[in-house]
Amino acid sequence: FEAPELSSNFNHRFSDKASVYAGYNLSNTPPTLEQLQPFQDVSDPLNITTGNPDLKPTNNHSLYTGFNNFDFQKGTGFYGYLSFNAQTDQVVSQTLVDENFIRNTTFVNVNGNYNGNISGTFSKDIKLDSIRTLKIRVGSSASLSNFVNFNNDVLYDTRNTTLSPNVNLTFVWKDVFQ
């Protein structure tokens, strides 16, 4: 297979406290020998597998970016992150169970598989006195994914969405406990 691969990264520091970064990667995964060979594997007569010589390699696209802003003297910070991954020509199995309960499996390329994430966290240290501190961290993350596959020769999409808020409180008593 001839399939290009690419990797790029970017970093920029605004100050000692703040920075941003980003990147993009393109990688490829070739089909396995079992997936490519047009021969039938009948070593298990109840599960017959036939390869597909017309398969293309899977292209994996990955994009990410993030931002940091931490001021350790003031005890504040912010972190944000965003990523997205997508696959084109993903190799998946396509299985059909016939009336004799024999599984016939081959492989095909599909498009539409992806996942994305976004997250952010804000933190603040509140000095109560010279030896006690309350650390507060509030954040959230969300993700979205889609998986394309076959179930008994029927193409289907599986979508999943999650939202995960979080709050963290830490009480620090210097040299006693945290």
CSV table of C-alpha atoms in Angstrom, one decimal:
chain,number,residue,atom,x,y,z
A,1,PHE,CA,0.0,0.0,0.0
A,2,GLU,CA,1.1,3.5,-0.6
A,3,ALA,CA,-0.4,5.7,2.1
A,4,PRO,CA,1.0,9.0,3.3
A,5,GLU,CA,1.6,9.7,7.0
A,6,LEU,CA,2.0,13.1,8.6
A,7,SER,CA,2.7,14.5,12.0
A,8,SER,CA,2.7,18.2,13.0
A,9,ASN,CA,2.9,19.9,16.4
A,10,PHE,CA,2.7,23.5,17.6
A,11,ASN,CA,3.6,25.0,21.0
A,12,HIS,CA,3.5,28.6,22.0
A,13,ARG,CA,4.3,30.0,25.5
A,14,PHE,CA,2.6,33.4,26.1
A,15,SER,CA,4.4,33.8,29.4
A,16,ASP,CA,5.8,31.7,32.3
A,17,LYS,CA,2.2,31.0,33.2
A,18,ALA,CA,0.3,30.5,30.0
A,19,SER,CA,0.8,28.3,26.9
A,20,VAL,CA,-1.1,26.8,24.0
A,21,TYR,CA,-0.4,23.7,22.0
A,22,ALA,CA,-1.9,21.9,19.0
A,23,GLY,CA,-1.2,19.0,16.7
A,24,TYR,CA,-2.4,16.9,13.8
A,25,ASN,CA,-1.4,13.3,13.0
A,26,LEU,CA,-2.3,11.1,10.0
A,27,SER,CA,-1.4,7.5,10.3
A,28,ASN,CA,-2.4,4.3,8.4
A,29,THR,CA,-3.2,0.8,9.4
A,30,PRO,CA,-3.0,-1.8,6.6
A,31,PRO,CA,-5.4,-4.7,6.6
A,32,THR,CA,-4.1,-8.0,8.0
A,33,LEU,CA,-3.2,-10.9,5.8
A,34,GLU,CA,-6.3,-12.8,7.0
A,35,GLN,CA,-8.5,-9.8,6.0
A,36,LEU,CA,-6.9,-9.6,2.5
A,37,GLN,CA,-6.6,-13.2,1.3
A,38,PRO,CA,-9.6,-14.1,-0.9
A,39,PHE,CA,-9.5,-17.7,0.3
A,40,GLN,CA,-12.1,-19.3,2.5
A,41,ASP,CA,-10.9,-20.4,5.9
A,42,VAL,CA,-13.0,-23.5,6.7
A,43,SER,CA,-10.9,-24.8,9.6
A,44,ASP,CA,-14.1,-24.1,11.7
A,45,PRO,CA,-17.0,-25.3,9.6
A,46,LEU,CA,-19.4,-23.3,11.7
A,47,ASN,CA,-17.5,-20.1,11.2
A,48,ILE,CA,-16.2,-19.6,7.6
A,49,THR,CA,-14.0,-16.6,7.0
A,50,THR,CA,-13.2,-15.2,3.5
A,51,GLY,CA,-10.8,-12.3,3.0
A,52,ASN,CA,-11.3,-9.3,0.7
A,53,PRO,CA,-8.4,-8.4,-1.6
A,54,ASP,CA,-10.0,-5.0,-2.4
A,55,LEU,CA,-9.6,-3.6,1.1
A,56,LYS,CA,-7.8,-0.2,1.6
A,57,PRO,CA,-5.7,0.7,4.6
A,58,THR,CA,-7.4,2.6,7.4
A,59,ASN,CA,-6.5,6.3,7.7
A,60,ASN,CA,-6.4,7.6,11.2
A,61,HIS,CA,-6.8,11.3,11.6
A,62,SER,CA,-6.0,12.9,15.0
A,63,LEU,CA,-6.4,16.6,15.9
A,64,TYR,CA,-5.8,18.1,19.4
A,65,THR,CA,-5.3,21.4,21.1
A,66,GLY,CA,-4.9,22.6,24.6
A,67,PHE,CA,-4.4,25.7,26.7
A,68,ASN,CA,-2.8,26.0,30.2
A,69,ASN,CA,-2.7,29.1,32.5
A,70,PHE,CA,-1.3,28.4,36.0
A,71,ASP,CA,-0.2,31.1,38.4
A,72,PHE,CA,1.4,29.2,41.3
A,73,GLN,CA,2.0,32.4,43.4
A,74,LYS,CA,-1.8,33.2,43.3
A,75,GLY,CA,-2.8,29.6,43.5
A,76,THR,CA,-5.0,29.7,40.4
A,77,GLY,CA,-5.0,27.7,37.2
A,78,PHE,CA,-7.0,26.8,34.1
A,79,TYR,CA,-6.6,23.9,31.8
A,80,GLY,CA,-8.6,23.2,28.6
A,81,TYR,CA,-8.2,20.4,26.1
A,82,LEU,CA,-10.0,19.4,22.8
A,83,SER,CA,-9.3,16.4,20.7
A,84,PHE,CA,-11.0,14.7,17.7
A,85,ASN,CA,-10.1,11.4,16.0
A,86,ALA,CA,-11.7,10.0,12.9
A,87,GLN,CA,-11.0,6.9,10.8
A,88,THR,CA,-11.7,6.6,7.0
A,89,ASP,CA,-11.8,3.2,5.3
A,90,GLN,CA,-11.9,1.4,8.7
A,91,VAL,CA,-11.7,-2.3,8.2
A,92,VAL,CA,-14.6,-4.1,9.9
A,93,SER,CA,-15.9,-7.6,9.8
A,94,GLN,CA,-19.2,-8.3,8.0
A,95,THR,CA,-20.9,-11.5,9.3
A,96,LEU,CA,-24.0,-13.2,8.1
A,97,VAL,CA,-25.5,-16.2,10.0
A,98,ASP,CA,-27.4,-18.4,7.6
A,99,GLU,CA,-30.4,-20.7,8.3
A,100,ASN,CA,-28.1,-23.5,9.4
A,101,PHE,CA,-26.5,-21.2,12.0
A,102,ILE,CA,-23.2,-21.1,10.0
A,103,ARG,CA,-21.3,-17.8,10.3
A,104,ASN,CA,-19.9,-16.4,7.0
A,105,THR,CA,-17.5,-13.6,7.7
A,106,THR,CA,-15.8,-11.2,5.3
A,107,PHE,CA,-14.2,-7.8,5.7
A,108,VAL,CA,-15.2,-4.4,4.3
A,109,ASN,CA,-14.1,-0.7,4.6
A,110,VAL,CA,-16.5,1.7,6.3
A,111,ASN,CA,-16.4,5.4,7.0
A,112,GLY,CA,-18.0,7.3,9.9
A,113,ASN,CA,-16.0,6.1,12.9
A,114,TYR,CA,-15.0,9.0,15.1
A,115,ASN,CA,-14.6,10.2,18.7
A,116,GLY,CA,-14.1,13.7,20.2
A,117,ASN,CA,-13.4,14.9,23.7
A,118,ILE,CA,-13.4,18.3,25.3
A,119,SER,CA,-12.4,19.1,28.9
A,120,GLY,CA,-11.6,22.0,31.2
A,121,THR,CA,-10.6,22.5,34.8
A,122,PHE,CA,-10.3,25.6,36.9
A,123,SER,CA,-8.4,25.4,40.2
A,124,LYS,CA,-8.0,27.9,43.1
A,125,ASP,CA,-6.1,27.8,46.4
A,126,ILE,CA,-7.7,29.8,49.2
A,127,LYS,CA,-5.3,30.5,52.1
A,128,LEU,CA,-7.3,30.4,55.3
A,129,ASP,CA,-4.3,31.3,57.4
A,130,SER,CA,-0.5,30.7,57.4
A,131,ILE,CA,-0.9,26.9,57.8
A,132,ARG,CA,-4.3,26.0,56.4
A,133,THR,CA,-5.4,26.1,52.7
A,134,LEU,CA,-8.5,25.1,50.9
A,135,LYS,CA,-7.9,23.9,47.3
A,136,ILE,CA,-10.9,24.0,45.0
A,137,ARG,CA,-11.0,22.3,41.6
A,138,VAL,CA,-14.0,22.4,39.3
A,139,GLY,CA,-14.1,20.8,35.9
A,140,SER,CA,-16.0,19.0,33.3
A,141,SER,CA,-15.4,16.8,30.3
A,142,ALA,CA,-17.6,15.7,27.4
A,143,SER,CA,-17.1,13.1,24.7
A,144,LEU,CA,-18.9,12.0,21.6
A,145,SER,CA,-18.2,8.9,19.6
A,146,ASN,CA,-19.6,7.0,16.6
A,147,PHE,CA,-18.8,3.4,15.7
A,148,VAL,CA,-19.9,1.9,12.3
A,149,ASN,CA,-20.2,-1.8,12.1
A,150,PHE,CA,-22.3,-4.7,10.9
A,151,ASN,CA,-24.7,-6.9,12.8
A,152,ASN,CA,-25.9,-10.0,10.7
A,153,ASP,CA,-25.2,-8.1,7.5
A,154,VAL,CA,-27.0,-4.9,8.6
A,155,LEU,CA,-25.0,-1.7,8.7
A,156,TYR,CA,-25.5,0.2,12.0
A,157,ASP,CA,-24.1,3.2,13.8
A,158,THR,CA,-23.5,3.2,17.6
A,159,ARG,CA,-23.4,6.7,19.1
A,160,ASN,CA,-22.3,7.5,22.6
A,161,THR,CA,-22.3,10.8,24.4
A,162,THR,CA,-21.0,11.4,27.9
A,163,LEU,CA,-20.8,14.4,30.2
A,164,SER,CA,-18.7,14.2,33.3
A,165,PRO,CA,-18.7,17.2,35.7
A,166,ASN,CA,-16.4,17.1,38.7
A,167,VAL,CA,-15.7,19.1,41.9
A,168,ASN,CA,-12.7,18.5,44.2
A,169,LEU,CA,-12.2,20.1,47.6
A,170,THR,CA,-8.9,19.5,49.4
A,171,PHE,CA,-8.2,20.8,52.9
A,172,VAL,CA,-4.5,21.1,53.7
A,173,TRP,CA,-3.2,21.7,57.2
A,174,LYS,CA,0.5,22.1,56.8
A,175,ASP,CA,2.6,19.3,58.4
A,176,VAL,CA,-0.6,17.7,59.9
A,177,PHE,CA,-2.7,16.3,57.1
A,178,GLN,CA,-4.3,16.8,53.6
